[in-house]
């Protein structure tokens, strides 16, 4: 540990502190760059599903270790500990309250796979405690948090990477490079889609909180509500208090790749059509949606989301197509397919290892590549494939898609800030209410 201690240096002094949720964290900073042989100690927070991909990816590197598993549900922790013993050969330390992990100076990086209302507040708290952050998509629950998170990264100068792991796909990187070189001429359209057939979540009943669950900490920054039997552990996605709907849950990935391929940032206009068409249940978002983003230079991106009711004619569960004046490119996490204008295949490239695309864990080779890139940024200050300043733009597009749907008309956007120029009603959705004492602050 002597060598490891050498790279940890305080860069700020004083007694300034953050108070959030009853915890006082010392304001501190660490050097950004580690030696190539220094071990990166990690904490994984929220360990039911997607976190297993994080744990496997971290464990692929001999100079990285999962120091903590953290979850507010004892049953989830118990299952995950058994999974860790089987899959990585050891059980990390267990902590139910993530704030105690942030106090541990031996933790260098936190991996956040919690419900979405926690992503930005927890990331900010981690940076304020001197930790680097790998945060799952979407990086924020609302547009205000999006801008706050980017500002926090600039202020605390920590490495923050979002879990849009296709940015680390060698085939996607090749495709974007060749698009820039003109392989399909002038690109003008990105088409993103996701198809699933989710069932009804029913109408929840208020019941006693399970004794194994810390419901207060689970809610964290969200306003307090009674516990219902159809929220935890997964269906929170479809409630506005904690989730952000399918456009964030899955659309973030494909919208992000379309934006990357077209070389665009914030749109000039956003239009959304859709509705909740299937079950009479507690689901609070649209379950089928079509969003169109218009950009300078006559470029546009479409997002088609079928949460409930399989897309016909049948297509893969998710995908991306980029259209140009001389051809098109089909992309996924696992391949790059090039076509001419007549639709004839010209080239096919596969990833060296496959990644899951439609289950809730999404484990695969891209996780290792993406986490490895994050570790290289921490150790050697290498460029990240999905730094939060860029990843947040794709997240903002998803927020704007929901806002356009909510108000029912086309939004005109300030392309520098993402704020809506023609709708006070839409801007009412820019932020949210927080539980007193849990408001994220810089």
Coordinates of C-alpha atoms in Angstrom, one line a residue:
X1 CA 0.0 0.0 0.0
X2 CA 3.0 2.3 0.3
X3 CA 3.3 2.7 -3.4
X4 CA -0.4 3.3 -3.7
X5 CA -0.4 6.0 -1.0
X6 CA 2.2 7.9 -3.0
X7 CA -0.2 8.8 -5.8
X8 CA -2.9 10.0 -3.4
X9 CA -2.3 13.7 -2.7
X10 CA -4.5 16.3 -1.3
X11 CA -4.8 19.2 -3.7
X12 CA -7.1 21.5 -1.6
X13 CA -7.0 22.5 2.0
X14 CA -9.4 24.0 4.4
X15 CA -12.5 23.0 6.2
X16 CA -15.1 23.5 3.5
X17 CA -17.6 20.7 3.4
X18 CA -20.8 19.5 1.7
X19 CA -23.8 18.6 3.8
X20 CA -26.3 16.3 2.1
X21 CA -28.7 13.9 3.6
X22 CA -27.2 14.4 7.1
X23 CA -23.7 13.5 6.1
X24 CA -20.7 16.0 6.2
X25 CA -18.1 15.1 3.7
X26 CA -14.7 16.8 3.7
X27 CA -13.9 18.7 0.6
X28 CA -10.8 17.1 -0.8
X29 CA -9.1 16.4 -4.1
X30 CA -6.7 13.8 -5.3
X31 CA -4.2 13.7 -8.1
X32 CA -5.9 12.5 -11.3
X33 CA -3.1 10.2 -12.5
X34 CA -2.1 6.9 -10.9
X35 CA 1.0 4.8 -11.7
X36 CA 0.3 2.0 -14.2
X37 CA 0.8 -0.6 -11.5
X38 CA -1.2 1.0 -8.7
X39 CA -4.4 -0.8 -7.9
X40 CA -7.7 1.0 -8.4
X41 CA -10.0 0.2 -5.5
X42 CA -13.7 0.4 -6.6
X43 CA -17.1 0.4 -4.9
X44 CA -20.1 -0.8 -6.9
X45 CA -23.4 0.8 -5.7
X46 CA -26.7 -0.7 -6.6
X47 CA -25.9 -4.4 -7.3
X48 CA -29.0 -6.1 -8.4
X49 CA -28.5 -6.4 -12.2
X50 CA -26.4 -4.0 -14.4
X51 CA -23.8 -3.8 -11.6
X52 CA -22.8 -7.4 -12.4
X53 CA -21.5 -6.3 -15.7
X54 CA -19.4 -3.7 -13.8
X55 CA -18.1 -6.2 -11.4
X56 CA -17.0 -8.6 -14.1
X57 CA -15.4 -5.8 -16.1
X58 CA -13.5 -4.5 -13.0
X59 CA -12.3 -8.0 -12.3
X60 CA -10.9 -8.4 -15.8
X61 CA -8.0 -6.1 -14.7
X62 CA -5.4 -7.5 -12.3
X63 CA -4.6 -4.0 -11.0
X64 CA -8.2 -3.2 -10.0
X65 CA -10.4 -4.6 -7.3
X66 CA -14.0 -4.4 -6.1
X67 CA -13.5 -3.2 -2.5
X68 CA -17.2 -2.8 -1.7
X69 CA -20.6 -4.1 -2.7
X70 CA -23.3 -1.6 -1.7
X71 CA -27.1 -1.9 -1.8
X72 CA -30.0 -0.8 0.3
X73 CA -31.7 -4.3 0.1
X74 CA -30.3 -7.1 2.1
X75 CA -31.8 -9.8 -0.1
X76 CA -30.1 -8.2 -3.2
X77 CA -26.8 -8.1 -1.3
X78 CA -27.1 -11.7 -0.3
X79 CA -27.7 -12.8 -3.8
X80 CA -25.0 -10.6 -5.2
X81 CA -22.4 -11.9 -2.7
X82 CA -23.1 -15.5 -3.8
X83 CA -22.8 -14.4 -7.4
X84 CA -19.4 -12.7 -6.6
X85 CA -18.1 -15.7 -4.9
X86 CA -19.0 -17.8 -8.0
X87 CA -17.9 -15.4 -10.7
X88 CA -15.0 -13.4 -9.3
X89 CA -13.8 -15.7 -6.6
X90 CA -14.2 -13.4 -3.6
X91 CA -16.9 -11.4 -1.8
X92 CA -16.1 -7.7 -1.4
X93 CA -16.9 -5.8 1.8
X94 CA -20.6 -5.0 2.2
X95 CA -22.0 -1.6 3.0
X96 CA -25.7 -0.7 3.0
X97 CA -25.2 3.1 3.2
X98 CA -23.1 4.4 0.3
X99 CA -22.1 7.6 2.3
X100 CA -19.9 5.5 4.5
X101 CA -18.1 4.2 1.4
X102 CA -17.4 7.8 0.4
X103 CA -15.7 8.4 3.7
X104 CA -13.2 5.5 3.0
X105 CA -10.0 7.1 1.6
X106 CA -9.0 3.7 0.1
X107 CA -11.8 3.9 -2.4
X108 CA -10.6 5.5 -5.7
X109 CA -13.7 5.1 -7.9
X110 CA -17.4 4.4 -7.5
X111 CA -19.6 2.6 -10.1
X112 CA -23.2 3.7 -9.9
X113 CA -26.0 1.4 -11.0
X114 CA -28.7 2.6 -8.8
X115 CA -32.2 3.8 -9.8
X116 CA -31.9 6.9 -12.0
X117 CA -33.0 9.5 -9.5
X118 CA -29.8 8.8 -7.6
X119 CA -27.3 9.0 -10.6
X120 CA -26.4 12.7 -10.6
X121 CA -26.7 13.4 -6.8
X122 CA -24.6 10.4 -5.9
X123 CA -22.0 11.2 -8.6
X124 CA -21.7 14.7 -7.3
X125 CA -21.3 13.5 -3.7
X126 CA -18.7 11.0 -4.9
X127 CA -16.7 13.7 -6.7
X128 CA -16.9 15.9 -3.6
X129 CA -15.4 13.1 -1.6
X130 CA -12.5 12.8 -4.0
X131 CA -13.7 9.8 -6.0
X132 CA -13.7 9.2 -9.8
X133 CA -17.1 8.1 -11.1
X134 CA -18.5 5.6 -13.6
X135 CA -22.2 6.3 -13.8
X136 CA -24.8 4.3 -15.6
X137 CA -27.0 6.0 -18.2
X138 CA -28.8 8.2 -18.0
X139 CA -26.5 10.3 -16.0
X140 CA -29.3 12.5 -14.7
X141 CA -33.0 12.3 -13.7
X142 CA -33.7 15.8 -15.2
X143 CA -32.1 18.5 -17.3
X144 CA -31.1 20.6 -14.2
X145 CA -29.2 17.7 -12.8
X146 CA -27.5 17.2 -16.2
X147 CA -26.0 20.7 -16.2
X148 CA -25.2 20.4 -12.5
X149 CA -23.3 17.2 -13.0
X150 CA -21.2 18.7 -15.8
X151 CA -20.4 21.7 -13.6
X152 CA -19.4 19.4 -10.8
X153 CA -16.9 17.5 -12.9
X154 CA -15.3 20.8 -14.0
X155 CA -15.2 22.0 -10.4
X156 CA -13.8 18.9 -8.8
X157 CA -11.7 17.7 -11.7
X158 CA -12.5 14.0 -11.4
X159 CA -12.8 11.5 -14.1
X160 CA -16.5 10.8 -14.9
X161 CA -17.5 8.3 -17.6
X162 CA -21.1 7.4 -18.5
X163 CA -22.0 3.8 -19.2
X164 CA -22.8 4.2 -22.9
X165 CA -20.4 1.4 -23.6
X166 CA -20.9 1.3 -27.3
X167 CA -18.6 4.3 -27.5
X168 CA -15.9 1.8 -26.8
X169 CA -16.9 -0.6 -29.5
X170 CA -14.1 -0.9 -32.1
X171 CA -16.5 -1.5 -34.9
X172 CA -18.5 1.6 -34.0
X173 CA -15.3 3.6 -33.7
X174 CA -14.2 2.4 -37.1
X175 CA -17.6 3.3 -38.6
X176 CA -17.5 6.8 -37.2
X177 CA -14.0 7.3 -38.5
X178 CA -15.0 6.1 -42.0
X179 CA -18.1 8.3 -41.9
X180 CA -15.9 11.3 -41.2
X181 CA -13.7 10.2 -44.2
X182 CA -16.8 10.1 -46.5
X183 CA -17.5 6.4 -46.9
X184 CA -21.3 7.0 -47.2
X185 CA -21.0 10.6 -48.5
X186 CA -22.8 13.4 -46.7
X187 CA -24.6 11.9 -43.6
X188 CA -28.0 13.4 -42.9
X189 CA -30.1 10.9 -40.8
X190 CA -29.6 8.7 -37.8
X191 CA -32.4 6.2 -37.1
X192 CA -32.5 4.7 -33.6
X193 CA -35.0 2.1 -32.4
X194 CA -35.7 -0.2 -29.5
X195 CA -38.4 -2.9 -29.3
X196 CA -39.6 -4.9 -26.4
X197 CA -42.8 -6.5 -25.2
X198 CA -43.0 -5.5 -21.5
X199 CA -46.0 -6.7 -19.6
X200 CA -48.3 -4.8 -17.2
X201 CA -46.9 -3.6 -13.9
X202 CA -50.4 -3.6 -12.4
X203 CA -51.8 -1.2 -9.9
X204 CA -49.7 -1.2 -6.8
X205 CA -50.9 -1.6 -3.3
X206 CA -49.5 0.3 -0.3
X207 CA -47.9 -2.3 1.9
X208 CA -45.4 -2.3 4.8
X209 CA -41.8 -1.8 3.7
X210 CA -39.9 -5.1 3.7
X211 CA -37.6 -5.4 6.7
X212 CA -34.7 -6.1 4.4
X213 CA -35.0 -2.7 2.6
X214 CA -33.9 0.7 3.7
X215 CA -36.8 2.5 1.9
X216 CA -35.7 6.0 3.1
X217 CA -32.2 5.6 1.7
X218 CA -33.6 4.0 -1.5
X219 CA -35.7 7.2 -2.0
X220 CA -32.8 9.5 -1.1
X221 CA -33.2 12.8 -3.0
X222 CA -36.8 12.0 -4.2
X223 CA -39.8 13.3 -2.3
X224 CA -41.1 10.7 0.2
X225 CA -43.9 8.4 -0.8
X226 CA -45.5 5.3 0.7
X227 CA -44.1 2.0 -0.4
X228 CA -46.0 0.1 -3.1
X229 CA -45.6 -3.5 -4.1
X230 CA -45.0 -2.8 -7.8
X231 CA -42.0 -0.4 -7.6
X232 CA -38.9 -2.1 -6.3
X233 CA -36.7 -3.6 -7.6
X234 CA -37.3 -2.8 -11.3
X235 CA -40.5 -1.1 -12.2
X236 CA -39.4 2.3 -10.7
X237 CA -38.3 2.9 -14.3
X238 CA -41.9 3.7 -15.3
X239 CA -42.6 6.1 -12.4
X240 CA -41.7 9.8 -12.8
X241 CA -40.5 10.2 -9.2
X242 CA -37.6 7.8 -9.8
X243 CA -37.4 6.9 -13.5
X244 CA -37.2 8.5 -16.9
X245 CA -39.0 6.2 -19.2
X246 CA -37.9 4.0 -22.1
X247 CA -36.2 6.8 -24.0
X248 CA -33.7 7.1 -21.2
X249 CA -33.7 3.5 -20.1
X250 CA -32.7 2.2 -23.6
X251 CA -32.9 5.0 -26.1
X252 CA -29.9 6.8 -24.6
X253 CA -27.6 4.2 -26.2
X254 CA -28.8 4.4 -29.7
X255 CA -29.5 8.1 -29.7
X256 CA -26.0 8.6 -28.5
X257 CA -24.4 6.6 -31.3
X258 CA -26.6 8.5 -33.9
X259 CA -25.4 11.8 -32.5
X260 CA -21.8 10.7 -32.6
X261 CA -22.0 9.4 -36.1
X262 CA -23.7 12.6 -37.4
X263 CA -21.3 14.8 -35.5
X264 CA -24.0 16.9 -33.9
X265 CA -24.6 18.2 -30.4
X266 CA -27.8 19.8 -29.1
X267 CA -30.8 20.0 -31.6
X268 CA -32.6 23.1 -32.8
X269 CA -36.0 21.4 -32.7
X270 CA -37.6 18.4 -30.9
X271 CA -40.9 16.8 -31.8
X272 CA -42.5 13.8 -30.1
X273 CA -45.6 11.7 -30.8
X274 CA -46.7 8.7 -28.8
X275 CA -48.8 7.6 -25.9
X276 CA -49.7 4.8 -23.5
X277 CA -51.6 2.4 -25.6
X278 CA -51.6 -1.0 -23.9
X279 CA -52.3 -1.8 -20.3
X280 CA -54.4 0.1 -17.7
X281 CA -51.7 0.2 -15.0
X282 CA -49.5 2.5 -13.0
X283 CA -47.0 3.0 -15.8
X284 CA -46.6 6.8 -16.0
X285 CA -44.7 7.3 -19.3
X286 CA -45.6 6.7 -22.9
X287 CA -45.1 3.1 -23.8
X288 CA -44.7 3.8 -27.6
X289 CA -43.0 6.9 -28.8
X290 CA -41.5 8.5 -31.9
X291 CA -39.2 11.5 -31.4
X292 CA -37.5 13.6 -34.2
X293 CA -34.6 15.8 -33.5
X294 CA -33.7 18.5 -36.0
X295 CA -30.1 19.8 -36.2
X296 CA -28.3 22.5 -38.1
X297 CA -27.3 21.5 -41.6
X298 CA -30.5 19.6 -42.3
X299 CA -29.5 16.6 -40.3
X300 CA -32.0 14.7 -38.1
X301 CA -32.3 11.8 -35.7
X302 CA -35.3 9.7 -35.1
X303 CA -36.0 7.6 -32.0
X304 CA -38.6 4.9 -32.2
X305 CA -39.4 3.2 -28.9
X306 CA -41.8 0.2 -28.6
X307 CA -41.8 -0.7 -24.9
X308 CA -44.9 -2.8 -25.0
X309 CA -45.9 -4.5 -28.3
X310 CA -43.2 -6.0 -30.5
X311 CA -42.2 -3.8 -33.5
X312 CA -43.5 -5.1 -36.8
X313 CA -42.2 -6.0 -39.3
X314 CA -39.8 -7.9 -37.1
X315 CA -36.5 -6.3 -36.4
X316 CA -33.7 -7.0 -33.9
X317 CA -34.5 -5.7 -30.4
X318 CA -32.5 -2.6 -30.9
X319 CA -30.4 -0.9 -33.6
X320 CA -29.0 2.1 -35.4
X321 CA -28.9 3.0 -39.0
X322 CA -26.9 6.0 -40.4
X323 CA -27.9 7.3 -43.8
X324 CA -25.7 9.2 -46.2
X325 CA -25.8 10.4 -49.8
X326 CA -23.8 7.4 -51.0
X327 CA -25.0 4.6 -48.7
X328 CA -25.9 3.5 -45.2
X329 CA -24.4 1.9 -42.2
X330 CA -26.1 -0.4 -39.7
X331 CA -24.6 -0.5 -36.2
X332 CA -25.1 -2.4 -33.0
X333 CA -22.9 -3.2 -30.0
X334 CA -21.6 -6.3 -31.9
X335 CA -21.2 -5.3 -35.6
X336 CA -20.8 -2.7 -38.3
X337 CA -22.6 -3.3 -41.7
X338 CA -22.0 -1.1 -44.7
X339 CA -24.4 -0.9 -47.6
X340 CA -24.5 1.0 -50.9
X341 CA -27.5 3.1 -52.0
X342 CA -29.3 0.0 -53.4
X343 CA -29.0 -1.8 -50.1
X344 CA -26.3 -4.2 -51.2
X345 CA -23.9 -5.3 -48.4
X346 CA -20.4 -4.1 -48.9
X347 CA -18.6 -4.8 -45.7
X348 CA -19.2 -6.5 -42.4
X349 CA -17.1 -6.1 -39.2
X350 CA -17.8 -7.9 -35.9
X351 CA -16.6 -7.2 -32.4
X352 CA -14.1 -9.7 -31.1
X353 CA -16.4 -10.6 -28.2
X354 CA -20.2 -10.4 -28.1
X355 CA -22.2 -8.2 -25.7
X356 CA -25.8 -8.8 -24.6
X357 CA -28.2 -6.2 -26.1
X358 CA -31.7 -6.7 -24.7
X359 CA -31.5 -8.1 -21.1
X360 CA -31.1 -6.0 -18.0
X361 CA -27.5 -6.9 -17.3
X362 CA -26.0 -6.3 -20.8
X363 CA -22.8 -8.1 -19.9
X364 CA -20.1 -8.4 -22.6
X365 CA -16.8 -7.4 -24.0
X366 CA -17.7 -3.7 -24.4
X367 CA -18.0 -3.4 -20.6
X368 CA -14.4 -4.5 -20.3
X369 CA -13.3 -2.1 -23.0
X370 CA -15.3 0.8 -21.5
X371 CA -14.1 0.3 -18.0
X372 CA -10.6 -0.2 -19.2
X373 CA -10.8 3.1 -20.9
X374 CA -12.0 4.7 -17.7
X375 CA -9.1 3.1 -15.8
X376 CA -6.6 4.4 -18.4
X377 CA -8.1 7.9 -17.9
X378 CA -7.5 7.7 -14.1
X379 CA -4.0 6.2 -14.4
X380 CA -2.6 7.9 -17.4
X381 CA -4.9 10.8 -18.1
X382 CA -6.0 9.3 -21.4
X383 CA -9.0 10.6 -23.2
X384 CA -12.3 8.9 -22.1
X385 CA -14.6 7.5 -24.8
X386 CA -17.7 8.9 -23.0
X387 CA -16.7 11.8 -20.8
X388 CA -19.6 13.3 -18.9
X389 CA -19.4 16.6 -20.8
X390 CA -20.2 14.8 -24.0
X391 CA -22.4 12.0 -22.6
X392 CA -24.6 14.5 -20.9
X393 CA -25.6 15.9 -24.3
X394 CA -27.1 12.6 -25.4
X395 CA -28.9 12.4 -22.0
X396 CA -30.2 15.9 -22.6
X397 CA -31.7 14.9 -25.9
X398 CA -33.6 12.2 -24.1
X399 CA -34.9 14.7 -21.5
X400 CA -36.0 17.0 -24.4
X401 CA -37.8 14.1 -26.0
X402 CA -39.8 13.5 -22.8
X403 CA -40.5 17.3 -22.5
X404 CA -41.7 17.5 -26.1
X405 CA -44.0 14.6 -25.4
X406 CA -45.4 16.1 -22.3
X407 CA -46.4 19.4 -23.8
X408 CA -47.5 18.0 -27.2
X409 CA -45.8 20.4 -29.6
X410 CA -42.5 21.0 -31.3
X411 CA -39.9 22.5 -29.0
X412 CA -37.3 25.1 -30.2
X413 CA -34.0 24.7 -28.4
X414 CA -31.2 27.0 -27.4
X415 CA -28.3 24.9 -28.9
X416 CA -25.8 26.3 -26.4
X417 CA -27.8 25.5 -23.2
X418 CA -30.5 22.9 -24.2
X419 CA -33.2 25.2 -22.7
X420 CA -36.5 25.4 -24.4
X421 CA -37.2 28.8 -26.1
X422 CA -40.8 28.5 -27.0
X423 CA -42.6 26.8 -24.1
X424 CA -42.8 27.8 -20.5
X425 CA -44.8 24.6 -19.9
X426 CA -41.9 22.5 -21.1
X427 CA -39.4 24.4 -18.9
X428 CA -41.5 23.4 -15.9
X429 CA -40.0 20.0 -16.4
X430 CA -36.4 21.2 -16.4
X431 CA -35.9 20.3 -12.8
X432 CA -37.7 18.5 -10.0
X433 CA -38.6 18.8 -6.3
X434 CA -36.2 17.2 -3.8
X435 CA -36.7 15.8 -0.3
X436 CA -35.5 18.5 2.1
X437 CA -31.9 18.2 2.9
X438 CA -31.1 16.0 -0.1
X439 CA -30.9 18.7 -2.8
X440 CA -27.7 18.2 -4.9
X441 CA -25.4 21.2 -4.7
X442 CA -21.9 22.2 -5.8

